GROMACS .gro file of C-alpha atoms in nm:
model
  414
    1UNK     CA    1   7.637   1.419 -10.769
    2UNK     CA    2   7.345   1.597 -10.968
    3UNK     CA    3   7.177   1.633 -10.583
    4UNK     CA    4   7.345   1.634 -10.218
    5UNK     CA    5   7.225   1.350 -10.016
    6UNK     CA    6   7.262   1.404  -9.656
    7UNK     CA    7   7.146   1.134  -9.384
    8UNK     CA    8   6.879   1.341  -9.255
    9UNK     CA    9   6.751   1.339  -9.620
   10UNK     CA   10   6.795   0.961  -9.664
   11UNK     CA   11   6.604   0.940  -9.365
   12UNK     CA   12   6.282   1.181  -9.425
   13UNK     CA   13   6.269   0.924  -9.774
   14UNK     CA   14   6.271   0.599  -9.611
   15UNK     CA   15   5.987   0.735  -9.295
   16UNK     CA   16   5.790   0.920  -9.518
   17UNK     CA   17   5.758   0.579  -9.760
   18UNK     CA   18   5.716   0.357  -9.481
   19UNK     CA   19   5.454   0.543  -9.364
   20UNK     CA   20   5.250   0.611  -9.710
   21UNK     CA   21   5.225   0.184  -9.661
   22UNK     CA   22   5.090   0.230  -9.349
   23UNK     CA   23   4.811   0.437  -9.416
   24UNK     CA   24   4.712   0.253  -9.748
   25UNK     CA   25   4.692  -0.107  -9.560
   26UNK     CA   26   4.497   0.116  -9.280
   27UNK     CA   27   4.240   0.158  -9.505
   28UNK     CA   28   4.183  -0.218  -9.570
   29UNK     CA   29   4.171  -0.266  -9.218
   30UNK     CA   30   3.882  -0.080  -9.179
   31UNK     CA   31   3.718  -0.397  -9.239
   32UNK     CA   32   3.818  -0.577  -9.018
   33UNK     CA   33   3.747  -0.265  -8.661
   34UNK     CA   34   3.579  -0.461  -8.487
   35UNK     CA   35   3.813  -0.717  -8.492
   36UNK     CA   36   4.014  -0.532  -8.164
   37UNK     CA   37   3.884  -0.359  -7.866
   38UNK     CA   38   3.978  -0.009  -7.984
   39UNK     CA   39   3.921   0.036  -8.358
   40UNK     CA   40   4.180  -0.125  -8.510
   41UNK     CA   41   4.240   0.086  -8.803
   42UNK     CA   42   4.362   0.367  -8.617
   43UNK     CA   43   4.551   0.063  -8.352
   44UNK     CA   44   4.724  -0.012  -8.635
   45UNK     CA   45   4.888   0.377  -8.743
   46UNK     CA   46   4.970   0.452  -8.353
   47UNK     CA   47   5.136   0.093  -8.313
   48UNK     CA   48   5.335   0.143  -8.683
   49UNK     CA   49   5.465   0.455  -8.643
   50UNK     CA   50   5.630   0.378  -8.315
   51UNK     CA   51   5.791   0.052  -8.514
   52UNK     CA   52   5.918   0.382  -8.782
   53UNK     CA   53   6.057   0.577  -8.497
   54UNK     CA   54   6.239   0.293  -8.297
   55UNK     CA   55   6.421   0.166  -8.619
   56UNK     CA   56   6.501   0.504  -8.754
   57UNK     CA   57   6.645   0.554  -8.440
   58UNK     CA   58   6.832   0.225  -8.386
   59UNK     CA   59   6.924   0.255  -8.788
   60UNK     CA   60   7.083   0.581  -8.689
   61UNK     CA   61   7.355   0.385  -8.434
   62UNK     CA   62   7.401   0.092  -8.574
   63UNK     CA   63   7.349   0.110  -8.952
   64UNK     CA   64   7.164  -0.081  -9.153
   65UNK     CA   65   7.106  -0.449  -8.980
   66UNK     CA   66   6.913  -0.656  -9.197
   67UNK     CA   67   6.832  -0.881  -8.818
   68UNK     CA   68   6.618  -0.577  -8.683
   69UNK     CA   69   6.326  -0.561  -8.931
   70UNK     CA   70   6.166  -0.893  -8.742
   71UNK     CA   71   6.283  -0.762  -8.409
   72UNK     CA   72   6.128  -0.453  -8.351
   73UNK     CA   73   5.755  -0.533  -8.556
   74UNK     CA   74   5.700  -0.880  -8.346
   75UNK     CA   75   5.760  -0.722  -8.076
   76UNK     CA   76   5.627  -0.441  -8.120
   77UNK     CA   77   5.260  -0.597  -8.193
   78UNK     CA   78   5.268  -0.760  -7.918
   79UNK     CA   79   5.088  -0.505  -7.770
   80UNK     CA   80   4.809  -0.628  -8.030
   81UNK     CA   81   4.710  -0.922  -7.753
   82UNK     CA   82   4.654  -0.619  -7.495
   83UNK     CA   83   4.356  -0.556  -7.715
   84UNK     CA   84   4.218  -0.881  -7.812
   85UNK     CA   85   4.299  -0.908  -8.156
   86UNK     CA   86   4.262  -1.229  -8.301
   87UNK     CA   87   4.635  -1.481  -8.379
   88UNK     CA   88   4.578  -1.440  -8.725
   89UNK     CA   89   4.581  -1.070  -8.705
   90UNK     CA   90   4.882  -1.052  -8.569
   91UNK     CA   91   5.087  -1.272  -8.766
   92UNK     CA   92   4.953  -1.084  -9.099
   93UNK     CA   93   5.015  -0.783  -8.932
   94UNK     CA   94   5.366  -0.882  -8.833
   95UNK     CA   95   5.509  -1.001  -9.188
   96UNK     CA   96   5.353  -0.705  -9.346
   97UNK     CA   97   5.568  -0.514  -9.088
   98UNK     CA   98   5.901  -0.698  -9.167
   99UNK     CA   99   5.823  -0.693  -9.523
  100UNK     CA  100   5.734  -0.319  -9.556
  101UNK     CA  101   6.061  -0.190  -9.315
  102UNK     CA  102   6.283  -0.368  -9.550
  103UNK     CA  103   6.154  -0.273  -9.869
  104UNK     CA  104   6.212   0.079  -9.727
  105UNK     CA  105   6.478   0.120  -9.471
  106UNK     CA  106   6.693  -0.085  -9.580
  107UNK     CA  107   6.736  -0.026 -10.011
  108UNK     CA  108   6.749   0.313 -10.170
  109UNK     CA  109   6.374   0.513 -10.238
  110UNK     CA  110   6.316   0.782 -10.459
  111UNK     CA  111   6.331   1.124 -10.383
  112UNK     CA  112   6.009   1.227 -10.247
  113UNK     CA  113   6.030   1.516 -10.426
  114UNK     CA  114   5.908   1.369 -10.731
  115UNK     CA  115   5.579   1.270 -10.878
  116UNK     CA  116   5.420   0.953 -10.726
  117UNK     CA  117   5.131   0.719 -10.838
  118UNK     CA  118   5.046   0.745 -10.452
  119UNK     CA  119   4.797   0.900 -10.454
  120UNK     CA  120   4.630   0.715 -10.718
  121UNK     CA  121   4.629   0.367 -10.538
  122UNK     CA  122   4.522   0.541 -10.217
  123UNK     CA  123   4.161   0.691 -10.358
  124UNK     CA  124   4.136   0.310 -10.549
  125UNK     CA  125   4.174   0.169 -10.176
  126UNK     CA  126   3.939   0.382 -10.040
  127UNK     CA  127   3.667   0.324 -10.321
  128UNK     CA  128   3.750  -0.013 -10.264
  129UNK     CA  129   3.639  -0.091  -9.883
  130UNK     CA  130   3.370   0.156  -9.947
  131UNK     CA  131   3.223  -0.114 -10.224
  132UNK     CA  132   3.297  -0.344 -10.000
  133UNK     CA  133   3.203  -0.222  -9.708
  134UNK     CA  134   2.834  -0.119  -9.856
  135UNK     CA  135   2.817  -0.457  -9.968
  136UNK     CA  136   2.877  -0.691  -9.660
  137UNK     CA  137   2.679  -0.384  -9.510
  138UNK     CA  138   2.871  -0.358  -9.231
  139UNK     CA  139   2.854  -0.121  -8.919
  140UNK     CA  140   2.987   0.230  -8.839
  141UNK     CA  141   3.267   0.209  -9.111
  142UNK     CA  142   3.200   0.534  -9.292
  143UNK     CA  143   3.265   0.767  -8.987
  144UNK     CA  144   3.663   0.522  -9.006
  145UNK     CA  145   3.686   0.503  -9.332
  146UNK     CA  146   3.694   0.855  -9.365
  147UNK     CA  147   3.904   0.922  -9.085
  148UNK     CA  148   4.140   0.738  -9.248
  149UNK     CA  149   4.177   0.868  -9.594
  150UNK     CA  150   4.128   1.246  -9.433
  151UNK     CA  151   4.473   1.189  -9.155
  152UNK     CA  152   4.661   0.959  -9.468
  153UNK     CA  153   4.606   1.300  -9.659
  154UNK     CA  154   4.738   1.514  -9.421
  155UNK     CA  155   5.047   1.341  -9.294
  156UNK     CA  156   5.083   1.277  -9.757
  157UNK     CA  157   5.139   1.674  -9.748
  158UNK     CA  158   5.328   1.701  -9.392
  159UNK     CA  159   5.576   1.460  -9.544
  160UNK     CA  160   5.625   1.536  -9.871
  161UNK     CA  161   5.585   1.948  -9.784
  162UNK     CA  162   5.890   1.822  -9.491
  163UNK     CA  163   6.135   1.630  -9.844
  164UNK     CA  164   6.061   1.943 -10.041
  165UNK     CA  165   6.216   2.167  -9.742
  166UNK     CA  166   6.511   1.920  -9.681
  167UNK     CA  167   6.585   1.956 -10.018
  168UNK     CA  168   6.574   2.334 -10.034
  169UNK     CA  169   6.899   2.567 -10.027
  170UNK     CA  170   6.815   2.668  -9.695
  171UNK     CA  171   6.965   3.000  -9.754
  172UNK     CA  172   6.645   3.076  -9.964
  173UNK     CA  173   6.433   2.898  -9.764
  174UNK     CA  174   6.153   2.964  -9.490
  175UNK     CA  175   6.274   2.819  -9.129
  176UNK     CA  176   6.096   2.577  -9.018
  177UNK     CA  177   5.944   2.667  -8.782
  178UNK     CA  178   5.736   2.951  -9.064
  179UNK     CA  179   5.641   2.614  -9.280
  180UNK     CA  180   5.507   2.463  -9.019
  181UNK     CA  181   5.324   2.706  -8.865
  182UNK     CA  182   5.182   2.760  -9.251
  183UNK     CA  183   5.113   2.466  -9.301
  184UNK     CA  184   4.875   2.456  -8.924
  185UNK     CA  185   4.737   2.810  -9.065
  186UNK     CA  186   4.661   2.570  -9.444
  187UNK     CA  187   4.474   2.261  -9.231
  188UNK     CA  188   4.277   2.559  -8.966
  189UNK     CA  189   4.154   2.738  -9.285
  190UNK     CA  190   4.003   2.418  -9.456
  191UNK     CA  191   3.867   2.253  -9.189
  192UNK     CA  192   3.715   2.632  -9.197
  193UNK     CA  193   3.587   2.640  -9.484
  194UNK     CA  194   3.448   2.289  -9.445
  195UNK     CA  195   3.239   2.298  -9.157
  196UNK     CA  196   3.104   2.549  -9.356
  197UNK     CA  197   3.006   2.346  -9.647
  198UNK     CA  198   2.909   2.070  -9.433
  199UNK     CA  199   2.615   2.306  -9.259
  200UNK     CA  200   2.522   2.478  -9.604
  201UNK     CA  201   2.511   2.206  -9.789
  202UNK     CA  202   2.186   2.076  -9.627
  203UNK     CA  203   1.997   2.328  -9.778
  204UNK     CA  204   2.194   2.387 -10.083
  205UNK     CA  205   2.081   1.978 -10.179
  206UNK     CA  206   1.713   2.045 -10.085
  207UNK     CA  207   1.669   2.335 -10.289
  208UNK     CA  208   1.851   2.139 -10.577
  209UNK     CA  209   1.613   1.837 -10.457
  210UNK     CA  210   1.308   2.085 -10.527
  211UNK     CA  211   1.478   2.170 -10.847
  212UNK     CA  212   1.527   1.934 -10.995
  213UNK     CA  213   1.184   1.763 -10.869
  214UNK     CA  214   1.010   2.040 -11.086
  215UNK     CA  215   1.177   1.967 -11.330
  216UNK     CA  216   1.108   1.585 -11.334
  217UNK     CA  217   0.730   1.678 -11.319
  218UNK     CA  218   0.744   1.920 -11.600
  219UNK     CA  219   0.957   1.669 -11.853
  220UNK     CA  220   0.702   1.378 -11.743
  221UNK     CA  221   0.379   1.555 -11.820
  222UNK     CA  222   0.369   1.454 -12.191
  223UNK     CA  223   0.356   1.140 -12.099
  224UNK     CA  224   0.046   1.126 -11.815
  225UNK     CA  225  -0.214   1.028 -12.055
  226UNK     CA  226  -0.015   0.738 -12.156
  227UNK     CA  227   0.061   0.653 -11.807
  228UNK     CA  228  -0.314   0.697 -11.655
  229UNK     CA  229  -0.428   0.492 -11.962
  230UNK     CA  230  -0.150   0.207 -11.836
  231UNK     CA  231  -0.288   0.206 -11.525
  232UNK     CA  232  -0.641   0.223 -11.638
  233UNK     CA  233  -0.603  -0.090 -11.874
  234UNK     CA  234  -0.402  -0.288 -11.612
  235UNK     CA  235  -0.661  -0.203 -11.298
  236UNK     CA  236  -0.943  -0.411 -11.539
  237UNK     CA  237  -0.704  -0.737 -11.582
  238UNK     CA  238  -0.891  -0.953 -11.406
  239UNK     CA  239  -0.686  -1.221 -11.179
  240UNK     CA  240  -0.725  -1.572 -11.121
  241UNK     CA  241  -0.559  -1.883 -10.897
  242UNK     CA  242  -0.757  -2.270 -10.905
  243UNK     CA  243  -0.930  -2.217 -10.613
  244UNK     CA  244  -1.094  -1.828 -10.620
  245UNK     CA  245  -1.312  -1.797 -10.949
  246UNK     CA  246  -1.461  -1.451 -10.826
  247UNK     CA  247  -1.283  -1.225 -10.948
  248UNK     CA  248  -1.053  -0.973 -10.772
  249UNK     CA  249  -1.141  -0.652 -10.707
  250UNK     CA  250  -0.897  -0.379 -10.823
  251UNK     CA  251  -0.904  -0.037 -10.640
  252UNK     CA  252  -1.070   0.234 -10.771
  253UNK     CA  253  -0.756   0.411 -11.075
  254UNK     CA  254  -0.525   0.637 -10.880
  255UNK     CA  255  -0.333   0.865 -11.097
  256UNK     CA  256   0.089   0.817 -11.088
  257UNK     CA  257   0.178   1.143 -10.958
  258UNK     CA  258   0.548   1.318 -11.064
  259UNK     CA  259   0.692   1.369 -10.730
  260UNK     CA  260   0.614   0.948 -10.595
  261UNK     CA  261   0.801   0.834 -10.947
  262UNK     CA  262   1.123   1.079 -10.876
  263UNK     CA  263   1.117   0.976 -10.512
  264UNK     CA  264   1.137   0.648 -10.575
  265UNK     CA  265   1.414   0.655 -10.846
  266UNK     CA  266   1.608   0.849 -10.523
  267UNK     CA  267   1.501   0.728 -10.220
  268UNK     CA  268   1.797   0.476 -10.253
  269UNK     CA  269   2.091   0.509  -9.954
  270UNK     CA  270   2.394   0.393 -10.186
  271UNK     CA  271   2.665   0.640 -10.168
  272UNK     CA  272   2.614   0.719 -10.563
  273UNK     CA  273   2.761   1.056 -10.573
  274UNK     CA  274   3.086   0.960 -10.354
  275UNK     CA  275   3.209   0.733 -10.572
  276UNK     CA  276   3.124   0.933 -10.890
  277UNK     CA  277   3.311   1.230 -10.739
  278UNK     CA  278   3.578   1.008 -10.646
  279UNK     CA  279   3.588   0.864 -11.012
  280UNK     CA  280   3.581   1.183 -11.103
  281UNK     CA  281   3.830   1.285 -10.929
  282UNK     CA  282   4.078   1.018 -11.033
  283UNK     CA  283   4.041   1.061 -11.433
  284UNK     CA  284   4.087   1.409 -11.400
  285UNK     CA  285   4.437   1.338 -11.236
  286UNK     CA  286   4.503   1.032 -11.471
  287UNK     CA  287   4.429   1.282 -11.770
  288UNK     CA  288   4.671   1.584 -11.526
  289UNK     CA  289   4.889   1.323 -11.568
  290UNK     CA  290   4.928   1.176 -11.891
  291UNK     CA  291   4.951   1.498 -12.031
  292UNK     CA  292   5.194   1.604 -11.786
  293UNK     CA  293   5.454   1.271 -11.891
  294UNK     CA  294   5.385   1.347 -12.268
  295UNK     CA  295   5.524   1.675 -12.274
  296UNK     CA  296   5.678   1.776 -12.620
  297UNK     CA  297   6.049   1.839 -12.627
  298UNK     CA  298   6.097   1.769 -12.246
  299UNK     CA  299   6.440   1.775 -12.173
  300UNK     CA  300   6.688   1.634 -11.898
  301UNK     CA  301   7.010   1.667 -11.827
  302UNK     CA  302   7.324   1.506 -11.650
  303UNK     CA  303   7.633   1.662 -11.574
  304UNK     CA  304   7.842   1.606 -11.881
  305UNK     CA  305   7.601   1.525 -12.168
  306UNK     CA  306   7.187   1.677 -12.245
  307UNK     CA  307   6.967   1.349 -12.296
  308UNK     CA  308   6.665   1.489 -12.570
  309UNK     CA  309   6.319   1.286 -12.509
  310UNK     CA  310   6.213   1.405 -12.871
  311UNK     CA  311   6.357   1.096 -13.128
  312UNK     CA  312   6.359   1.255 -13.368
  313UNK     CA  313   6.582   1.545 -13.294
  314UNK     CA  314   6.834   1.351 -13.153
  315UNK     CA  315   6.854   1.120 -13.500
  316UNK     CA  316   6.838   1.467 -13.679
  317UNK     CA  317   7.130   1.526 -13.418
  318UNK     CA  318   7.318   1.254 -13.521
  319UNK     CA  319   7.295   1.296 -13.888
  320UNK     CA  320   7.401   1.643 -13.896
  321UNK     CA  321   7.715   1.658 -13.646
  322UNK     CA  322   7.944   1.555 -13.811
  323UNK     CA  323   7.873   1.714 -14.150
  324UNK     CA  324   7.835   2.069 -13.914
  325UNK     CA  325   7.982   2.260 -13.538
  326UNK     CA  326   7.733   2.457 -13.463
  327UNK     CA  327   7.402   2.354 -13.316
  328UNK     CA  328   6.999   2.373 -13.415
  329UNK     CA  329   6.998   2.293 -13.059
  330UNK     CA  330   6.869   2.512 -12.816
  331UNK     CA  331   6.851   2.444 -12.451
  332UNK     CA  332   6.650   2.655 -12.166
  333UNK     CA  333   6.912   2.829 -11.978
  334UNK     CA  334   6.642   2.804 -11.668
  335UNK     CA  335   6.769   2.471 -11.637
  336UNK     CA  336   7.098   2.562 -11.609
  337UNK     CA  337   7.048   2.789 -11.381
  338UNK     CA  338   6.884   2.519 -11.099
  339UNK     CA  339   7.183   2.332 -11.239
  340UNK     CA  340   7.474   2.594 -11.087
  341UNK     CA  341   7.241   2.675 -10.768
  342UNK     CA  342   7.296   2.257 -10.687
  343UNK     CA  343   7.657   2.338 -10.733
  344UNK     CA  344   7.673   2.603 -10.458
  345UNK     CA  345   7.430   2.442 -10.287
  346UNK     CA  346   7.777   2.150 -10.288
  347UNK     CA  347   8.042   2.360 -10.250
  348UNK     CA  348   7.871   2.519  -9.930
  349UNK     CA  349   7.867   2.169  -9.809
  350UNK     CA  350   8.232   2.144  -9.873
  351UNK     CA  351   8.330   2.402  -9.675
  352UNK     CA  352   8.391   2.633 -10.026
  353UNK     CA  353   8.125   2.879  -9.945
  354UNK     CA  354   8.052   3.207 -10.141
  355UNK     CA  355   8.030   3.536  -9.971
  356UNK     CA  356   7.732   3.737 -10.032
  357UNK     CA  357   7.958   4.051 -10.179
  358UNK     CA  358   8.165   3.822 -10.454
  359UNK     CA  359   8.081   3.813 -10.738
  360UNK     CA  360   8.071   3.410 -10.906
  361UNK     CA  361   8.375   3.518 -11.099
  362UNK     CA  362   8.588   3.671 -10.720
  363UNK     CA  363   8.527   3.313 -10.637
  364UNK     CA  364   8.610   3.066 -10.872
  365UNK     CA  365   8.940   3.311 -10.845
  366UNK     CA  366   8.953   3.307 -10.481
  367UNK     CA  367   8.925   2.881 -10.467
  368UNK     CA  368   9.144   2.919 -10.754
  369UNK     CA  369   8.878   2.670 -11.020
  370UNK     CA  370   9.021   2.668 -11.341
  371UNK     CA  371   8.837   2.778 -11.599
  372UNK     CA  372   8.793   2.979 -11.921
  373UNK     CA  373   8.630   3.349 -11.959
  374UNK     CA  374   8.379   3.130 -12.184
  375UNK     CA  375   8.231   2.992 -11.881
  376UNK     CA  376   8.122   3.368 -11.680
  377UNK     CA  377   8.033   3.476 -12.017
  378UNK     CA  378   7.773   3.174 -12.015
  379UNK     CA  379   7.706   3.189 -11.724
  380UNK     CA  380   7.579   3.594 -11.744
  381UNK     CA  381   7.387   3.445 -12.032
  382UNK     CA  382   7.179   3.223 -11.818
  383UNK     CA  383   7.182   3.468 -11.519
  384UNK     CA  384   6.878   3.641 -11.635
  385UNK     CA  385   6.542   3.520 -11.817
  386UNK     CA  386   6.392   3.353 -11.958
  387UNK     CA  387   6.570   3.242 -12.266
  388UNK     CA  388   6.810   2.935 -12.419
  389UNK     CA  389   7.170   2.944 -12.549
  390UNK     CA  390   7.260   2.703 -12.784
  391UNK     CA  391   7.375   2.328 -12.636
  392UNK     CA  392   7.715   2.378 -12.704
  393UNK     CA  393   7.759   2.630 -12.426
  394UNK     CA  394   7.511   2.441 -12.278
  395UNK     CA  395   7.732   2.154 -12.261
  396UNK     CA  396   8.105   2.310 -12.217
  397UNK     CA  397   7.893   2.493 -11.882
  398UNK     CA  398   7.795   2.165 -11.724
  399UNK     CA  399   8.122   1.986 -11.817
  400UNK     CA  400   8.284   2.267 -11.576
  401UNK     CA  401   8.135   2.214 -11.301
  402UNK     CA  402   8.151   1.866 -11.373
  403UNK     CA  403   8.562   1.902 -11.367
  404UNK     CA  404   8.554   2.114 -11.009
  405UNK     CA  405   8.350   1.839 -10.866
  406UNK     CA  406   8.625   1.535 -10.939
  407UNK     CA  407   8.937   1.791 -10.911
  408UNK     CA  408   8.811   1.947 -10.566
  409UNK     CA  409   8.496   1.806 -10.427
  410UNK     CA  410   8.578   1.405 -10.458
  411UNK     CA  411   8.936   1.481 -10.379
  412UNK     CA  412   8.861   1.704 -10.040
  413UNK     CA  413   8.638   1.294  -9.976
  414UNK     CA  414   8.953   1.137 -10.013
   0.00000   0.00000   0.00000
């Protein structure tokens, strides 16, 4: 048992994953926002939060039930008809809701403290909806889209923070009240900075436009004689039609001003800047994830075995193990300290509390957990500092913890 799993942690994971799905679908519904008398994306979010709360309450009372996903969404989404929703929208909403409730509440979920690809999918859907909106020339969709995106990011960060707080040892974490106030204070700071940037941005953009205009004006000076020559040449051409033989008088040749050329290039209303910034952000996120996934010499542990992700080290270990019992591999003690902290948390869950005044040796003797002195020597090595120890010591330390769990924790469950 690597992590202590509690009912509230499982509920937080299911609820969080379901809310993430709801917000991605709300982005797509921005395209159909005028199909109801109230803005459809926000109406969808409100109804889905009601569905999630009802499913959570019922499942906490009755346990998982495959009938509930068909009853609750169908009943709650009938409210759509009060806002003049078309029948096809009701059917699609019910189908999606039933599907996601079954996937999120009736199946085991990944811990929300782990990294996921949610944000990448979220911004890809945002860019797709933004592009479709401009292509179809939808009316007043930008503010609704940005509102859904910003609220989705806030909700995701709040759920992630709550999931991390649940998974943290309460003796070493701040109270939930402080976490909530810290989160609200952070939102207020971000809102204040964003408002300031919004007020200052027009002035900064105007200055940048003037500077860019001057740069283009200077850069185009060497080409002005050529442009003037082409302009005069084109003005002397005669344009004739079968019905007319008279020469069409052209206007007097005018010089091509660099500022007019620049304004013609930059006068488009298409949001190139937003799309470019969003694409750059996605590229950076993908690059960072690629670096994190391809770190060398990374190890993951289970209670009784250490897996080396570096294939060359693993093969080399198999070759040298028959000839020698001395390991050349080292394990970072920070990893073992985390495993020991998880052991203490799990022990407190089974009422094997360690008092603040007693040492680890005294605690183990009081609990009558049979371990050798070498176990405590290893504990002293990994207690302080980011150092390394041999893999044999690491395996011995983890195996002793696992034996205690099997012998005392599991038997107490029975």
